[in-house]
CSV table of C-alpha atoms and ligand atoms in Angstrom, one decimal:
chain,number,residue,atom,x,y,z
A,21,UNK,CA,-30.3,-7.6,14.9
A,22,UNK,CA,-27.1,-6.5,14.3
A,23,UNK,CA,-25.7,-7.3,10.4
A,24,UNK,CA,-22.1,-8.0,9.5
A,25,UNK,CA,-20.2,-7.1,6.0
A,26,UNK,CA,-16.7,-7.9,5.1
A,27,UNK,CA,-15.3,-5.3,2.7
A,28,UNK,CA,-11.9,-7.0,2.1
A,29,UNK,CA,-12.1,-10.2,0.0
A,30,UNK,CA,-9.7,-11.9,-2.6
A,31,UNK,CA,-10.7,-14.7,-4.8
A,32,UNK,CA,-9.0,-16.8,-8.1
A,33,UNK,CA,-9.0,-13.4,-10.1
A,34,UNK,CA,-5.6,-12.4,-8.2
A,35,UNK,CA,-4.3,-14.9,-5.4
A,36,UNK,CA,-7.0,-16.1,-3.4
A,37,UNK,CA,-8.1,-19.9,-3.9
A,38,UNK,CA,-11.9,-19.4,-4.5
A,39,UNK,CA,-13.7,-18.5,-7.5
A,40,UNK,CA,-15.4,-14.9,-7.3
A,41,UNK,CA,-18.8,-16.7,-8.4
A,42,UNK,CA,-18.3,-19.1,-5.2
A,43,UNK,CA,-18.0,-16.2,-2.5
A,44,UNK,CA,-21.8,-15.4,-2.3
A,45,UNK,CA,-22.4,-18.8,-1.2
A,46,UNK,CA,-19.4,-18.5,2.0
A,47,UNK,CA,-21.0,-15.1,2.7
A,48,UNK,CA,-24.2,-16.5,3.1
A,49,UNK,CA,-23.1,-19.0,5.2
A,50,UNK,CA,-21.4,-16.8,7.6
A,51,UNK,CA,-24.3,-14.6,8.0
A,52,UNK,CA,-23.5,-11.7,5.8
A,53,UNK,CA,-25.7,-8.8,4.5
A,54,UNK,CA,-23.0,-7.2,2.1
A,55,UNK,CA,-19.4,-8.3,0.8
A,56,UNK,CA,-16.7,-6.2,-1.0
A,57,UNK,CA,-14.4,-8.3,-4.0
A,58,UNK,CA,-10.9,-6.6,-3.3
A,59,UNK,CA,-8.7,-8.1,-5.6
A,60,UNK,CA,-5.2,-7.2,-5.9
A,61,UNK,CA,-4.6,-4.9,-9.0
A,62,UNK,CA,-7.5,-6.4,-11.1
A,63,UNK,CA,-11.2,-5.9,-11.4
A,64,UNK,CA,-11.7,-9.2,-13.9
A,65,UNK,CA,-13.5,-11.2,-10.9
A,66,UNK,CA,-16.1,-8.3,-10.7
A,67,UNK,CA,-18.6,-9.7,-12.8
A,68,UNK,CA,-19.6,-13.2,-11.6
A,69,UNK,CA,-19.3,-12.0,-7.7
A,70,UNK,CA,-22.0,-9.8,-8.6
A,71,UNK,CA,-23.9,-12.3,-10.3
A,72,UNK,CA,-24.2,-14.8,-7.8
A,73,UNK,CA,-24.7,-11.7,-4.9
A,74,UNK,CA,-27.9,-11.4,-6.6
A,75,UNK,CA,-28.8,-14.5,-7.0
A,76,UNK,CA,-28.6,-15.1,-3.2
A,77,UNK,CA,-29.2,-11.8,-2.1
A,78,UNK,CA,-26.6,-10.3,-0.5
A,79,UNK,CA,-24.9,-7.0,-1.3
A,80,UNK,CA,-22.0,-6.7,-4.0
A,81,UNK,CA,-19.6,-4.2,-3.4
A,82,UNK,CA,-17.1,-3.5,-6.7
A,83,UNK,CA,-13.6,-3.2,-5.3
A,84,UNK,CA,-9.7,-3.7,-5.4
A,85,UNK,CA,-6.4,-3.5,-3.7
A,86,UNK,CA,-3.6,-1.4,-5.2
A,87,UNK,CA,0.1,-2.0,-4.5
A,88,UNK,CA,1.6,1.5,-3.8
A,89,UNK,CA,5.1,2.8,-2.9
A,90,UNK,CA,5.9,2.0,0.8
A,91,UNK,CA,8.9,4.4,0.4
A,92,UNK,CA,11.0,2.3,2.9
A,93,UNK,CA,12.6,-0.9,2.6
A,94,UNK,CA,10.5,-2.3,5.2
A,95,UNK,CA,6.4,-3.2,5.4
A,96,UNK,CA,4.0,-3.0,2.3
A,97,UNK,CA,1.4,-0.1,1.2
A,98,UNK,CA,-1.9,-1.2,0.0
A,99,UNK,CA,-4.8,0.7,-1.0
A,100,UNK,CA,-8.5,-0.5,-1.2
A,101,UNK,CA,-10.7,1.0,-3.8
A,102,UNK,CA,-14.7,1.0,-2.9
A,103,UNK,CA,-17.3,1.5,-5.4
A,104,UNK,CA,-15.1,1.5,-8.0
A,105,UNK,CA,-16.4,1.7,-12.0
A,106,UNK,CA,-14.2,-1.4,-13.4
A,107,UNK,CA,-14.3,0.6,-17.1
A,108,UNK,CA,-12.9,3.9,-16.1
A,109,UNK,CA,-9.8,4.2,-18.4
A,110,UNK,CA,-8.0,6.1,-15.5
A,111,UNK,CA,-8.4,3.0,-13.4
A,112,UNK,CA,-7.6,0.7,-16.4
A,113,UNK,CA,-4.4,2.2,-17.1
A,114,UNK,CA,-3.1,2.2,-13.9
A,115,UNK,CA,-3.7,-1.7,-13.7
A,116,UNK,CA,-2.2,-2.7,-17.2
A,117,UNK,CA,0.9,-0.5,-15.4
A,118,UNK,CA,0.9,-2.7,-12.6
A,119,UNK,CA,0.1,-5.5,-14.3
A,120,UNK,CA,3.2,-5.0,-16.4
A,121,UNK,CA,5.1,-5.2,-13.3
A,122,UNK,CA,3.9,-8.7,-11.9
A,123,UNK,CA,4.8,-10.0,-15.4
A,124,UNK,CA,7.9,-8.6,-15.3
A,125,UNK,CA,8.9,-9.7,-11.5
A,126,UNK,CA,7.7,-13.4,-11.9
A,127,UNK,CA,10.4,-14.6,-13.9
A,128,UNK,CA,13.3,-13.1,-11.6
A,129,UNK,CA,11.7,-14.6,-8.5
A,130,UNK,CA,11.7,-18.0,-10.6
A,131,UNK,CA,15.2,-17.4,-11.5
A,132,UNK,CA,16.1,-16.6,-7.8
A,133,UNK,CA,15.0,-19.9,-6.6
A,134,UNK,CA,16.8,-21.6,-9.5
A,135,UNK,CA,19.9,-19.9,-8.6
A,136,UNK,CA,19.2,-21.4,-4.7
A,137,UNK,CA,18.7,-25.4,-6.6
A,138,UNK,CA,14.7,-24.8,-6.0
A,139,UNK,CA,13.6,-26.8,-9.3
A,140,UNK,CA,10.4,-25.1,-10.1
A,141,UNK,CA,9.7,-23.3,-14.0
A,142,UNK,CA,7.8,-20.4,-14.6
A,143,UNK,CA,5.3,-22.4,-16.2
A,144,UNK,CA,4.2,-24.4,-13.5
A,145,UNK,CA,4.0,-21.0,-12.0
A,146,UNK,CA,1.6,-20.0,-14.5
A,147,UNK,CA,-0.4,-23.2,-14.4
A,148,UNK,CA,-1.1,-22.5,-10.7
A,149,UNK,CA,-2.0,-18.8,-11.2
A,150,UNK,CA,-4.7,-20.2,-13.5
A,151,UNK,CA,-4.4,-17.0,-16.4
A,152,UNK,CA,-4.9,-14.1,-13.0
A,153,UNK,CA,-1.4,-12.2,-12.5
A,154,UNK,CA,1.0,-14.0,-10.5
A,155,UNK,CA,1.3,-13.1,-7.2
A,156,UNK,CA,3.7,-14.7,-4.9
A,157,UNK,CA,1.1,-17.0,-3.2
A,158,UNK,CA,1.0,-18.5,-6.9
A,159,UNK,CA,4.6,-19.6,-6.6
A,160,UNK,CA,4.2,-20.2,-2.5
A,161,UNK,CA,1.8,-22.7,-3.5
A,162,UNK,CA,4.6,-24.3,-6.2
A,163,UNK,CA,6.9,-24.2,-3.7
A,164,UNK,CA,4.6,-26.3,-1.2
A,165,UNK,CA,3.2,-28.7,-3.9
A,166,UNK,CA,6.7,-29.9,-4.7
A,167,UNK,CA,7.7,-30.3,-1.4
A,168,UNK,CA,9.9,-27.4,-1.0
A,169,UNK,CA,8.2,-25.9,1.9
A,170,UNK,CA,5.7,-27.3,4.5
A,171,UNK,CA,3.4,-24.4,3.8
A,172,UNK,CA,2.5,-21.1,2.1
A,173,UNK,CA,3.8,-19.0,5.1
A,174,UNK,CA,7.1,-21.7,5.4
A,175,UNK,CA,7.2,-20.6,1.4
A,176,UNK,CA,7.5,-16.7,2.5
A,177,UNK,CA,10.0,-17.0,5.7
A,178,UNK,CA,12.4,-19.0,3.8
A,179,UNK,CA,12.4,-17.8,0.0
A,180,UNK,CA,9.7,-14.8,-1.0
A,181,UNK,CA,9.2,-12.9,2.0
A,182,UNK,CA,10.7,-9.3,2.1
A,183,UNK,CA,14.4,-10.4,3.7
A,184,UNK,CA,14.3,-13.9,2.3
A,185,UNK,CA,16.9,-15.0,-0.5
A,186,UNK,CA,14.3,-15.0,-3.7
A,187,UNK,CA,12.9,-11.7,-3.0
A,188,UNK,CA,12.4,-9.3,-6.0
A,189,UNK,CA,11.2,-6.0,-5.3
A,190,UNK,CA,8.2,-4.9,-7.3
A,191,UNK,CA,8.1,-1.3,-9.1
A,192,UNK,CA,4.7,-0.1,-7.2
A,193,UNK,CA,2.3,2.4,-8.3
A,194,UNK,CA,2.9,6.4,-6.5
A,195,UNK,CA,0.5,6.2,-3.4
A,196,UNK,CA,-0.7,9.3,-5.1
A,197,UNK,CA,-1.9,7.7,-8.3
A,198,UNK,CA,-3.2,4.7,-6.6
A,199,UNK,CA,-6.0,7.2,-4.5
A,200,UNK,CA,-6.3,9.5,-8.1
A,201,UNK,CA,-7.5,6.1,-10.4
A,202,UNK,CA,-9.5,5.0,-7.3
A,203,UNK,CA,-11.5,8.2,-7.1
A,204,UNK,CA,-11.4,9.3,-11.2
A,205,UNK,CA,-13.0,5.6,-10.9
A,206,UNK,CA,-15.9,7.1,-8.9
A,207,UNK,CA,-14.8,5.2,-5.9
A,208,UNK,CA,-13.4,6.1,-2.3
A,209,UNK,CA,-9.9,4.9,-1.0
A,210,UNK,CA,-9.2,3.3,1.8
A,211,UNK,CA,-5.9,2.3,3.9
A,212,UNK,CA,-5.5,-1.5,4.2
A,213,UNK,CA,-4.1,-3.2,7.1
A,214,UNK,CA,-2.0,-0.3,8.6
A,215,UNK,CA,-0.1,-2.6,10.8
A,216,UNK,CA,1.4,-3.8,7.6
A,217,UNK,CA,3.3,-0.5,6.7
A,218,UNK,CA,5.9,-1.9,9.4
A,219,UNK,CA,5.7,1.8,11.1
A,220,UNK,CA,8.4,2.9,13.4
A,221,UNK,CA,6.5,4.3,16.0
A,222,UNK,CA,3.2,5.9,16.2
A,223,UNK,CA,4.5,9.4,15.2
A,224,UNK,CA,6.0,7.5,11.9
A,225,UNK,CA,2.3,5.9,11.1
A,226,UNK,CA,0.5,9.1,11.8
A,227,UNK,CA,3.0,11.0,9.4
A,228,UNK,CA,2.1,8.1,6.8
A,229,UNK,CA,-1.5,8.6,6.8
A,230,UNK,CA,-1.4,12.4,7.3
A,231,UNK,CA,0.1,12.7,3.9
A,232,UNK,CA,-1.8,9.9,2.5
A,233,UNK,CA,-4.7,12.0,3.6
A,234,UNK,CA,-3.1,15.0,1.9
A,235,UNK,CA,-3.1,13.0,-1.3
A,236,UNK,CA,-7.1,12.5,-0.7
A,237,UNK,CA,-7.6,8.9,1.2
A,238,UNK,CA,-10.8,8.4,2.6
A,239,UNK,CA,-10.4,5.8,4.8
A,240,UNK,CA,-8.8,3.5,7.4
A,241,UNK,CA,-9.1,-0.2,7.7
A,242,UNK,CA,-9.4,-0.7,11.2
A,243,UNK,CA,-10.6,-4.6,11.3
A,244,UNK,CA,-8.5,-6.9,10.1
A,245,UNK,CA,-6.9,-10.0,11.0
A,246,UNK,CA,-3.5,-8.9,11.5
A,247,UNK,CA,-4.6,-6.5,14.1
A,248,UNK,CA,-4.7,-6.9,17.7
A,249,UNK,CA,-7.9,-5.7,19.5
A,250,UNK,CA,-5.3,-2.7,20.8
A,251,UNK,CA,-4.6,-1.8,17.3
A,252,UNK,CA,-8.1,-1.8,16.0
A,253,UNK,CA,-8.4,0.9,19.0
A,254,UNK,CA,-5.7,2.8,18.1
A,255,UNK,CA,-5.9,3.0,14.0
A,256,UNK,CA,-9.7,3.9,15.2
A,257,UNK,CA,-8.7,7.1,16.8
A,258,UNK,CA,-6.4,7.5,14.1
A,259,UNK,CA,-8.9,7.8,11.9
A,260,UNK,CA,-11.8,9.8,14.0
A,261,UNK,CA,-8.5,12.4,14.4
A,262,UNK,CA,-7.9,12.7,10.8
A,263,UNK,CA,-11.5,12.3,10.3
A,264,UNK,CA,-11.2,9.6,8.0
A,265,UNK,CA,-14.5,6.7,7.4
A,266,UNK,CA,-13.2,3.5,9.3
A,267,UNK,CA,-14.1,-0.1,7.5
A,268,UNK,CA,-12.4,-4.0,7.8
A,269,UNK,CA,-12.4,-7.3,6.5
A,270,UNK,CA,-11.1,-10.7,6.8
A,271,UNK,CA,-8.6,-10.9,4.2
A,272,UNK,CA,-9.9,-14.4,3.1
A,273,UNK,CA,-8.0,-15.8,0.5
A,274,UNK,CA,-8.9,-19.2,1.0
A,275,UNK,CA,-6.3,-22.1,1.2
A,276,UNK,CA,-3.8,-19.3,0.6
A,277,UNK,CA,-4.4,-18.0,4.1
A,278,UNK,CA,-6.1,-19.5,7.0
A,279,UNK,CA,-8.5,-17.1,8.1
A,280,UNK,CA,-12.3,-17.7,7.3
A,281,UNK,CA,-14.4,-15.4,5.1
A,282,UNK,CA,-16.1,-13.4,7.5
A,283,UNK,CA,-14.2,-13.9,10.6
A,284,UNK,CA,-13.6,-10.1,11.3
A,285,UNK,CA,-17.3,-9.6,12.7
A,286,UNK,CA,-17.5,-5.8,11.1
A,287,UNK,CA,-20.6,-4.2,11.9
A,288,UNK,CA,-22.8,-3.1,8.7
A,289,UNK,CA,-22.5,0.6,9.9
A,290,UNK,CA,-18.9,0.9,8.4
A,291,UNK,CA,-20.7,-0.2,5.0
A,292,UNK,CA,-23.3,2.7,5.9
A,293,UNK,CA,-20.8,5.4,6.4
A,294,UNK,CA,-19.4,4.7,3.1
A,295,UNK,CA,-22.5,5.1,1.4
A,296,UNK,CA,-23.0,8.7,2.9
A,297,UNK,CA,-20.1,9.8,1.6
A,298,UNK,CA,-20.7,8.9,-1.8
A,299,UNK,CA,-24.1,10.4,-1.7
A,300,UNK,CA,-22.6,13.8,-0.3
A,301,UNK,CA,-20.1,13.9,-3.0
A,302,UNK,CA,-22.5,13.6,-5.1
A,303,UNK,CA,-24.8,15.9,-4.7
A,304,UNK,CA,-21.8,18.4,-4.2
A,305,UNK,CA,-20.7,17.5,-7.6
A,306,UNK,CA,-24.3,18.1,-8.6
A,307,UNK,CA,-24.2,21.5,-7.1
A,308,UNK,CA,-20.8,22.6,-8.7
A,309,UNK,CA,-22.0,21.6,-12.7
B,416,LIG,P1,2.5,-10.0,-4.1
B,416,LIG,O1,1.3,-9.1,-4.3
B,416,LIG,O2,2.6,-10.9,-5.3
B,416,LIG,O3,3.7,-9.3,-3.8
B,416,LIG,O4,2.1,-11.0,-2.9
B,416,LIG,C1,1.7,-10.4,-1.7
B,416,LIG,C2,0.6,-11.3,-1.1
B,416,LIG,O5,1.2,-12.4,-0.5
B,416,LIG,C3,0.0,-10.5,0.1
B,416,LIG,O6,-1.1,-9.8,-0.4
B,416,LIG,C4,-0.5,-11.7,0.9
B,416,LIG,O7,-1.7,-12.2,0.4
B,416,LIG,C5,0.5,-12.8,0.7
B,416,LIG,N1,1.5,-12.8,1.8
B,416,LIG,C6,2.5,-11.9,2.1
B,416,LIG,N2,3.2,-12.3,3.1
B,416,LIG,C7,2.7,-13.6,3.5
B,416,LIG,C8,3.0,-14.5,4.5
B,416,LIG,N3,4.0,-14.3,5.4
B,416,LIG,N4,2.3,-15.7,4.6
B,416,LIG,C9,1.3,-15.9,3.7
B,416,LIG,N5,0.9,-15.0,2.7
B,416,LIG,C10,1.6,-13.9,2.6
B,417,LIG,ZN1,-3.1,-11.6,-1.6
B,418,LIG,FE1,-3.1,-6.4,1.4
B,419,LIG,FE1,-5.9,-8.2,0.7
């Protein structure tokens, strides 16, 4: 029988709408063997996905998703961490950095919209991000709630998305430094979502993750919801050219988003390759001490 995973996963502990405890259960019920907790810039959620993996009996995978530096105006950069040790101090640094710069952006975004007669405060802001960093489906969801917007994506188009009038860019993390904490942290990195990096053409995306690869990526998502079944084909011979390991996900956040936990259908064998690797850089670091 074949087994599905999804390795891409966000929950209360950054922007998603579900707690990390309640996952499991939604994994479970879509016929899961293994799930990855990929959090945007924050481990916290970590513990009580775990918990409640084991309790059910499904696989926990420890991970997150970086913001990095797109290095154009246009598209986003994110980088998923697998297998990551949440206590690495490499790791933990680089998230109180980024961390710094959510708190930092929140309040200009709110101010934007202020500036535009959008009557919304940075506490109620706060309220709705429940104590994780504020991401902008916090405010979205703000936006919507006071009738502002008929919905998240409505919320993006017309104020927070990248050429809307409340944008504010955020300082992101050196794609170099994101893959560095990921692996000091034990774990592999991945590519997410390559569609999202907005590439010119394909010689543009293959120049992208050429020197991402240079920097030490391990990995391409392939699946994902944004990709059409001609993109999944083509960021899969990406990868088997640059012979980087392949995974996917559905994204779920939730309410936030209206795809379903589980909906990407990857086969357990992308979970398996990752395991390999890990195993053979162990025992080369083994070898070399
Ligand atoms: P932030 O990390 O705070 O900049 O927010 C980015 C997050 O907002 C992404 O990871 C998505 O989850 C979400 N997002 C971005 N664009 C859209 C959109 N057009 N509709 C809904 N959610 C979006
Ligand atoms: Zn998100
Ligand atoms: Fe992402
Ligand atoms: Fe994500």
């Amino acid at each position: 029988m074949l087994q599905y995973v999804d390795l891409h996963l966000h929950s209360t502990a950054s922007d998603g709408t579900d707690a990390p405890g309640a996952l499991p259960a939604l994994a479970e019920r879509a016929g899961l063997c293994a799930i990855a907790l990929t959090d945007h810039d924050t481990t916290v959620g970590h513990e009580a996905c775990a918990a409640a993996c084991e309790r059910i009996g499904i696989r926990f995978v420890p991970g997150i998703e970086l913001s990095a530096e797109r290095g154009q105006p246009r598209g986003s950069m994110h980088i998923l961490g697998y297998f990551i040790d949440p206590t690495d101090p490499t790791l933990a640094g680089v998230i109180e950095e980024v961390s710094g710069a959510r708190r930092e952006r929140a309040p200009q975004i709110v101010e934007k919209l202020n500036d535009l007669r959008v009557a919304i405060t940075l506490e109620e802001v706060e309220a709705q991000a429940g104590g994780a960093f504020i991401g902008r489906p916090h405010i979205a969801e703000v936006l919507r709630q006071k009738g502002y917007v008929k919905s998240i994506k409505d919320a993006f188009t017309r104020y927070l998305g990248q050429n809307a009038p409340a944008y504010v860019r955020k300082d992101n993390l050196p794609t170099e430094r994101a893959i560095e904490a990921i692996h000091a942290a034990g774990g592999l990195a991945v590519l997410a979502h390559p569609v999202q990096l907005r590439s010119e053409d394909e010689q543009d995306l293959q120049q992208t993750v050429q020197r991402l690869v240079d920097q030490g990526l391990d990995g391409l998502e392939i699946h994902h919801a944004d990709h059409t079944a001609a993109q999944v084909q083509q960021y899969r011979q990406l990868a088997h050219r640059l012979d980087l390991l392949t995974t996917g996900g559905s994204d779920y956040h939730g309410l936030a988003k209206t795809i379903a936990l589980g909906s990407q259908r990857v086969p357990h064998e992308h979970l398996d390759q990752l395991d390999q690797r890990l195993q053979r850089a162990a025992q080369v670091s083994k070898r070399s001490r």
